[in-house]
GROMACS .gro file of C-alpha atoms in nm:
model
  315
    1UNK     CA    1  10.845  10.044   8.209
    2UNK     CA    2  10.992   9.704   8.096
    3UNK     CA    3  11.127   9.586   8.405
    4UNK     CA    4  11.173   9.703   8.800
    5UNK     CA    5  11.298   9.577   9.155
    6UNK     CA    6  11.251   9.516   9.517
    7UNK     CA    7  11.484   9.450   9.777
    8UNK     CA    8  11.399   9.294  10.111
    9UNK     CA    9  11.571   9.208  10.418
   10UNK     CA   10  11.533   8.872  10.486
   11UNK     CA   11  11.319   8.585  10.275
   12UNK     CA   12  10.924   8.547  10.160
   13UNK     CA   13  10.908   8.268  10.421
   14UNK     CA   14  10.887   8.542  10.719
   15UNK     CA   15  10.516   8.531  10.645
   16UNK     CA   16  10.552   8.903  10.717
   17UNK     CA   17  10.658   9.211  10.591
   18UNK     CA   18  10.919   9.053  10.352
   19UNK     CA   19  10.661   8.774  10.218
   20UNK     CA   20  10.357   9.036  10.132
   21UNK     CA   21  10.632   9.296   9.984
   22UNK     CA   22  10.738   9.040   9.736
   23UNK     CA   23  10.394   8.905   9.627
   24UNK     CA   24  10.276   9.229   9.613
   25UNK     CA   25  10.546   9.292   9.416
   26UNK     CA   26  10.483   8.992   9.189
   27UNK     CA   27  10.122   9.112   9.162
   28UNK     CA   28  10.185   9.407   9.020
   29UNK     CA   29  10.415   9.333   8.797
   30UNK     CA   30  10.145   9.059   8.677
   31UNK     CA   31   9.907   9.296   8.624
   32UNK     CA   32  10.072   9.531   8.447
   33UNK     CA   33  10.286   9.251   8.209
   34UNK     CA   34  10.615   9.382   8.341
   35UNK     CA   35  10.949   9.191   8.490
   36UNK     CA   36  11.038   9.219   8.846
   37UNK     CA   37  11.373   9.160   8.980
   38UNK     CA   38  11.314   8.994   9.306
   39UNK     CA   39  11.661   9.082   9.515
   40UNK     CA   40  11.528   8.951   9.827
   41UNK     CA   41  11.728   8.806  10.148
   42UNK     CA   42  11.971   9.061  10.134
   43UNK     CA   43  12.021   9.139  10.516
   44UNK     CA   44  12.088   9.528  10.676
   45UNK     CA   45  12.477   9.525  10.566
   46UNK     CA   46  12.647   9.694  10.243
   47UNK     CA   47  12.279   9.798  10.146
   48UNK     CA   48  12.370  10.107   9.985
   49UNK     CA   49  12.603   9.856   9.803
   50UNK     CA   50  12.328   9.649   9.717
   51UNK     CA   51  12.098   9.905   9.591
   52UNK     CA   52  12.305  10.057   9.399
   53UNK     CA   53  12.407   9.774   9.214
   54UNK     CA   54  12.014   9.669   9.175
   55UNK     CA   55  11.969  10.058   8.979
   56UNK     CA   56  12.264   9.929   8.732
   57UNK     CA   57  12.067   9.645   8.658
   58UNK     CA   58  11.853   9.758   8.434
   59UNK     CA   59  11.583   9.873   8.677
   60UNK     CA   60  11.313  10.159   8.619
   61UNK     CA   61  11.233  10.158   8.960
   62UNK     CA   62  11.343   9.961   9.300
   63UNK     CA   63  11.139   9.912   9.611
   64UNK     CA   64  11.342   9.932   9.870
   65UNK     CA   65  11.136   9.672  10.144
   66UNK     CA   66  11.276   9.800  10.458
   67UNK     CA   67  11.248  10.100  10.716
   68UNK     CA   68  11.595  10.062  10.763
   69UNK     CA   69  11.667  10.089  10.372
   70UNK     CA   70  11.525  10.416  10.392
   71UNK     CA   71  11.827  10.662  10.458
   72UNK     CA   72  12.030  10.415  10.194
   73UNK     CA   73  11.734  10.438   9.910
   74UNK     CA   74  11.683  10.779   9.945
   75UNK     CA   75  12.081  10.826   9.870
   76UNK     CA   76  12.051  10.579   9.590
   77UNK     CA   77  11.744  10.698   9.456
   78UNK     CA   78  11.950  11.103   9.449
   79UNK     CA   79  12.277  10.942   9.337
   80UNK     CA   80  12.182  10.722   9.076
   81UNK     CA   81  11.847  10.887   8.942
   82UNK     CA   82  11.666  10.510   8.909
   83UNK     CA   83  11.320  10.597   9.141
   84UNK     CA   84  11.335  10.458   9.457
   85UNK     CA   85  11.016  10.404   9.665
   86UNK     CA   86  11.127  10.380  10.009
   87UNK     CA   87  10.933  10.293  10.404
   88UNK     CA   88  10.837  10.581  10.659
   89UNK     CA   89  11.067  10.875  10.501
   90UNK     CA   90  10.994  11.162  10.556
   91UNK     CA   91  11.085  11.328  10.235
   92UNK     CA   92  10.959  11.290   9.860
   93UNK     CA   93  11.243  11.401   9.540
   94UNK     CA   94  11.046  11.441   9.230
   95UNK     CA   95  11.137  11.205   8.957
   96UNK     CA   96  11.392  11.023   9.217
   97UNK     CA   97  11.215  10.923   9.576
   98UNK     CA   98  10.873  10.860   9.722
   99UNK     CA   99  10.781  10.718  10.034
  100UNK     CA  100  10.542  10.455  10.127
  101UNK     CA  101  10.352  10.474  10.460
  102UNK     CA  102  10.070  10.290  10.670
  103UNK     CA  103   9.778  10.395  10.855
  104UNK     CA  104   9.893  10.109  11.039
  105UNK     CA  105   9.759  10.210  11.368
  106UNK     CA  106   9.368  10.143  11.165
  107UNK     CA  107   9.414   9.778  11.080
  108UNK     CA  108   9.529   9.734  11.424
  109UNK     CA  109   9.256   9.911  11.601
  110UNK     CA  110   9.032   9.638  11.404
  111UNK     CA  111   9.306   9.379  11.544
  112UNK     CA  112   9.222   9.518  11.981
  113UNK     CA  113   8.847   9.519  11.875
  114UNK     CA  114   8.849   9.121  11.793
  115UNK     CA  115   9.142   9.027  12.088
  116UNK     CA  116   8.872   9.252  12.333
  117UNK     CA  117   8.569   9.044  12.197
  118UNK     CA  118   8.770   8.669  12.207
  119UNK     CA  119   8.967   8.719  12.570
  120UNK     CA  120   8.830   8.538  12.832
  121UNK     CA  121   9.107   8.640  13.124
  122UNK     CA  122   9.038   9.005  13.023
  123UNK     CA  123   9.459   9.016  12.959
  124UNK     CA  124   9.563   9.039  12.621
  125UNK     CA  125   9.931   9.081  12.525
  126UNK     CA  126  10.130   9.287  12.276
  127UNK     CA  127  10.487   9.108  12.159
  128UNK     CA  128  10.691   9.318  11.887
  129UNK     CA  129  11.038   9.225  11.742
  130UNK     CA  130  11.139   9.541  11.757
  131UNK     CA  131  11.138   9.933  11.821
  132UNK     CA  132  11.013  10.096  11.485
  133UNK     CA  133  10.798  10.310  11.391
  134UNK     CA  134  10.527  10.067  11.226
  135UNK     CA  135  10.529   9.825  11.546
  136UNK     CA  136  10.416  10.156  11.763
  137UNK     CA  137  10.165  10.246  11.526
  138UNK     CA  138  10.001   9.877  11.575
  139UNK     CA  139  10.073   9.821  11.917
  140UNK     CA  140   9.882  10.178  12.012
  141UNK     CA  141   9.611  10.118  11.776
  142UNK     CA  142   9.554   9.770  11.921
  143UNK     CA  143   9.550   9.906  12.220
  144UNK     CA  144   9.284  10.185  12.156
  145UNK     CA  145   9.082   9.934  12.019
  146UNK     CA  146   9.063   9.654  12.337
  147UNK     CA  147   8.979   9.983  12.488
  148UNK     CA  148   8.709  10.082  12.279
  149UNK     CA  149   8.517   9.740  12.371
  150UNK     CA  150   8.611   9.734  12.701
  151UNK     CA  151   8.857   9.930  12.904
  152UNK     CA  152   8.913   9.708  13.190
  153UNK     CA  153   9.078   9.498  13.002
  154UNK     CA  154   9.479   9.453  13.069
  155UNK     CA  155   9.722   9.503  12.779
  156UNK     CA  156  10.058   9.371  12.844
  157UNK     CA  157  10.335   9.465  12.630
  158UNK     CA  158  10.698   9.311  12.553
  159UNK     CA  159  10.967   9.420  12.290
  160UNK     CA  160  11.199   9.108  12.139
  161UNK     CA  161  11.446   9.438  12.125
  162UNK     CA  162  11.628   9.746  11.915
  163UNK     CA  163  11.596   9.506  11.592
  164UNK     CA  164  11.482   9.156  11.694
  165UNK     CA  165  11.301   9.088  11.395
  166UNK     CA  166  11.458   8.799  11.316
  167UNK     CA  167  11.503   8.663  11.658
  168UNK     CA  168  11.244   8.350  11.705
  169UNK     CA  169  11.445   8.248  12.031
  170UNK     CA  170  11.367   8.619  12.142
  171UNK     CA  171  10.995   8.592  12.017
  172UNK     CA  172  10.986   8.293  12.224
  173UNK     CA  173  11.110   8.441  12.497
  174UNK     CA  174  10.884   8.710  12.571
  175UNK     CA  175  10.550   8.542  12.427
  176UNK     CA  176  10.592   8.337  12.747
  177UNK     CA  177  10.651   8.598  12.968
  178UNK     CA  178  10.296   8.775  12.810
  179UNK     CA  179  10.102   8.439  12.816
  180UNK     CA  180  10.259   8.419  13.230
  181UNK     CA  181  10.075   8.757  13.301
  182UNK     CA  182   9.773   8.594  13.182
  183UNK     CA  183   9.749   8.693  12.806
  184UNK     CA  184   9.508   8.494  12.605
  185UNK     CA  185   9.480   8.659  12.273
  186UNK     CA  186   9.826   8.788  12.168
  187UNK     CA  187   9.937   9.061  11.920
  188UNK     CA  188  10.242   8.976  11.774
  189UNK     CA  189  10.469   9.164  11.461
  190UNK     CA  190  10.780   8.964  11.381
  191UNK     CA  191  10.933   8.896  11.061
  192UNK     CA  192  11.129   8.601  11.108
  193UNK     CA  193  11.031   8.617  11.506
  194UNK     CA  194  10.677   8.537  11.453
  195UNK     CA  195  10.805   8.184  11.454
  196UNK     CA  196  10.940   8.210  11.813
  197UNK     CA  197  10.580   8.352  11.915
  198UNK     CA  198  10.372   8.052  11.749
  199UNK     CA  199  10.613   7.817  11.906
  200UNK     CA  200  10.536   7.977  12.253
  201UNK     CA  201  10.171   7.931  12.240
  202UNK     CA  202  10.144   7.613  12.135
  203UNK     CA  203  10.365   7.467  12.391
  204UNK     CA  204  10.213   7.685  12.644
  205UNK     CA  205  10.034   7.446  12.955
  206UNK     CA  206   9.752   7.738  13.120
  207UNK     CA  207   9.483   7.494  13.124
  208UNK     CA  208   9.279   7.766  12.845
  209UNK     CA  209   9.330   7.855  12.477
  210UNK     CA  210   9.552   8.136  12.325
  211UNK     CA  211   9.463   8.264  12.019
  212UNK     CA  212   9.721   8.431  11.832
  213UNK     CA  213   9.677   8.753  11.586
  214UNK     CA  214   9.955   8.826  11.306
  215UNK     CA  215  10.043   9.064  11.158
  216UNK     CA  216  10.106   9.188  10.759
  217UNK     CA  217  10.054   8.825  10.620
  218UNK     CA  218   9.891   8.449  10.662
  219UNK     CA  219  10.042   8.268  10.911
  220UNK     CA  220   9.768   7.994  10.914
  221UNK     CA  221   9.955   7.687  10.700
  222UNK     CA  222  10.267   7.708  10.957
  223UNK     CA  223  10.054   7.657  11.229
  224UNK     CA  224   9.953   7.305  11.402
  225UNK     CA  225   9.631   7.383  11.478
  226UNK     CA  226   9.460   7.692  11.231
  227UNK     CA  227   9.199   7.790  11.510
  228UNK     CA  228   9.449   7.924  11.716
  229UNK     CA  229   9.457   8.205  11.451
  230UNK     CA  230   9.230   8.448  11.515
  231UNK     CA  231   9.289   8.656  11.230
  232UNK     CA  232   9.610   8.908  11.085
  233UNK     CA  233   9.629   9.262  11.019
  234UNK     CA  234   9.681   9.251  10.626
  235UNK     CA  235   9.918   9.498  10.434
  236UNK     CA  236   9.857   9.497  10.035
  237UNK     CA  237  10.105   9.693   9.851
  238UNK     CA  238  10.016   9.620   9.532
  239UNK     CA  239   9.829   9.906   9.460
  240UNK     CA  240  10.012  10.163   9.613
  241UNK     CA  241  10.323   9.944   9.368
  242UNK     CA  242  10.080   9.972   9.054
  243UNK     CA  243  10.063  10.369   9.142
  244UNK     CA  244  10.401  10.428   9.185
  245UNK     CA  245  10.516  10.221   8.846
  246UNK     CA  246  10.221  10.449   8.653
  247UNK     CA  247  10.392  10.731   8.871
  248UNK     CA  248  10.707  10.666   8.668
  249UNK     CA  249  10.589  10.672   8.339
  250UNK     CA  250  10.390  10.921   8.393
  251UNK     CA  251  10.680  11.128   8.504
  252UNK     CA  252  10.489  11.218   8.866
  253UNK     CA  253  10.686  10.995   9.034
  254UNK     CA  254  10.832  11.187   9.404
  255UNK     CA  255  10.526  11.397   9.380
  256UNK     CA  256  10.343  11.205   9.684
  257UNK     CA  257  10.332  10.996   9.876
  258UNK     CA  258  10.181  10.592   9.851
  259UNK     CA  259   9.954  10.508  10.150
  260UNK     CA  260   9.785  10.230  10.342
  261UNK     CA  261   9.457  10.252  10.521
  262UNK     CA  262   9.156  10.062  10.579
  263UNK     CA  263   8.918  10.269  10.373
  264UNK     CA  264   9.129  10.180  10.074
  265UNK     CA  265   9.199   9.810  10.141
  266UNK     CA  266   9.550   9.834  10.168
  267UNK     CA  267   9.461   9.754  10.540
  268UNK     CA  268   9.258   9.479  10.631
  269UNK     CA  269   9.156   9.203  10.918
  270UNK     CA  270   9.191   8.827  10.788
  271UNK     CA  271   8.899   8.637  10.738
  272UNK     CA  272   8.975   8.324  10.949
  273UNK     CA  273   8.678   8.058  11.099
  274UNK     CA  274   8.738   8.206  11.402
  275UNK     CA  275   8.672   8.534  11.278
  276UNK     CA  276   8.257   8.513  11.293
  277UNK     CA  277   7.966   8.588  11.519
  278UNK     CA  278   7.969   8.892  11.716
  279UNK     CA  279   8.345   8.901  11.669
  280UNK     CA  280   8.279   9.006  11.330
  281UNK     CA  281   8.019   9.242  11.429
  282UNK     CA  282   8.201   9.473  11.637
  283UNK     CA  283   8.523   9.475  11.382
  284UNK     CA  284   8.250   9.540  11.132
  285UNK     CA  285   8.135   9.842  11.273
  286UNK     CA  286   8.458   9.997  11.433
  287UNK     CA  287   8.580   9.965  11.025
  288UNK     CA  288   8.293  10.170  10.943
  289UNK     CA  289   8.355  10.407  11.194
  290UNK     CA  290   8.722  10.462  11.095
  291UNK     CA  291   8.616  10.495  10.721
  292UNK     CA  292   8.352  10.774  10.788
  293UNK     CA  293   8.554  10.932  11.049
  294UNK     CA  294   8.364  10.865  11.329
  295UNK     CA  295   8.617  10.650  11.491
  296UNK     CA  296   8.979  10.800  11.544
  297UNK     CA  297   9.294  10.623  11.562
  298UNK     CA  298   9.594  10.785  11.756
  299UNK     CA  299   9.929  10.730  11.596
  300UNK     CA  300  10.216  10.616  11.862
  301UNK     CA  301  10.544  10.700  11.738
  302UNK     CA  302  10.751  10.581  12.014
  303UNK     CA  303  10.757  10.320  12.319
  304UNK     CA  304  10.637  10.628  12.569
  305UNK     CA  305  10.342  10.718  12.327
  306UNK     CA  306  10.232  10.324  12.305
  307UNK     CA  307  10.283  10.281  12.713
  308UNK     CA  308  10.082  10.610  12.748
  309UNK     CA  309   9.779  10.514  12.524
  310UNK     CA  310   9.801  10.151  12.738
  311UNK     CA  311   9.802  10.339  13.066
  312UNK     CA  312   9.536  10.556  13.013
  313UNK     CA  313   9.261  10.288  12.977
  314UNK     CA  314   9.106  10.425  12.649
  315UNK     CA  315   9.042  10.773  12.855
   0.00000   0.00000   0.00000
């Protein structure tokens, strides 16, 4: 392979999803001495349009950055014959489509161990941009894991909407209404509304600190003050990238499917100052629990599964 793609939504400077995909990206291509076409930016409309003019480009393989790319990549991938690695599908084509998933539920189950360890109002709050299947994942791990420390602690949820993701007014919106139930550690998974949460907390007046846990990538250098981060769930992709490109020329490619979990990194909890002492301790032991299986993480799939996991109390 000489030379191969991604595609993402909206720009690196999400500090999300869209930023890790593309250095990951970058990585592997890096590593392995190959070009990558970096199509990011590119917004949910004519993507079928898009990708299909990406696979005439030259490509060997495109990574198509987006749950809601999936349906469009898989076509792609079929029509055109260029692999296609899509998000959450449910359906590998040999030689044409794989999928990439996340355990994402473990790195957040790391994420409700910390928030249950730092809160001092025993409230903690949950904001997500929108209704998709990674965001339940994390919000019902978190959720399991404030329980695991302590299950009389309050979780407070709030979606931005459908497909907020970009939304930072939204993000804004309903960080304040989790910090006015009393949140002081909050969960958030943007994208571009990750900005709208930051903004929220640091203008909040409760008289007590908020910390604030990201997800997917660093958030610390857009921040005014770094402490208030207490950490992010980490996605790497590069691996599961380097895999799929060896995939290719291999000619395996479609045969399985690329994962993230903790036990193989692709998952991970930031190391931040804040992120010490017995903090540290208890997310040190709940990862070892999750990598020799002692320590289960239920995977939410939908807004009934993640309010059921947050009203049974960790029972």
């Amino acid at each position: 392979m000489t030379q191969f793609a991604i595609v993402t939504p909206e720009k690196e400077s999400d500090y999300g999803w869209n930023q890790q995909g593309i250095w990951a990206a970058q990585a592997a291509a890096d590593e392995l001495g190959i070009k990558l076409d970096d199509n990011s930016n590119v917004g949910y409309d004519n993507t079928e349009t898009i990708l299909t003019q990406v696979a005439e480009a030259g490509n060997q393989l495109i990574i198509a950055h987006a749950s809601g790319f999936n349906t469009a990549g898989h076509r792609v991938g079929m029509q055109t014959g260029v692999p296609t690695l899509v998000v959450d599908f449910d359906k590998n084509e040999p030689g044409k489509v794989a999928t990439v998933i996340t355990q994402a539920q473990e790195g957040a189950y790391l994420a409700g161990v910390a928030a249950a360890k730092k809160t001092t109002t025993k409230t903690v709050g949950i904001v997500a941009s929108a209704e998709d299947l990674n965001w339940f994942l994390m919000a019902g791990g978190f959720a399991q894991g404030v329980y695991s420390v302590d299950p009389t602690i309050n979780v407070v949820v709030a979606y931005v909407g459908p497909a907020g993701y970009g939304d930072s007014a939204g993000g804004s919106t309903v960080t304040t209404q989790v910090i006015a139930a009393g949140a002081d550690v909050i969960f958030g998974m943007g994208d571009g509304a990750t900005i709208g949460y930051l903004q929220a907390i640091e203008t909040a007046d409760v008289g007590y600190p908020i910390s604030y846990i990201a997800t997917i990538g660093d958030v610390t250098e857009i921040v005014e003050d770094p402490d208030m981060v207490l950490t992010s769930v980490l996605w790497n992709f590069k691996d599961s990238y380097v895999a799929a490109i060896k995939d290719v020329e291999a000619g395996t490619f479609g045969t399985k499917t690329y994962e993230l979990t903790v036990e193989n990194g692709g998952l991970s909890l930031q190391d931040t100052p804040s992120l010490t002492g017995d903090i540290a301790t208890a997310v040190d032991e709940a990862k070892a629990g999750i990598i020799d299986g002692s320590v289960k993480v239920e995977r939410a799939t939908d807004t009934q599964a993640v309010q059921k996991i947050i009203d049974s109390k960790g029972k």
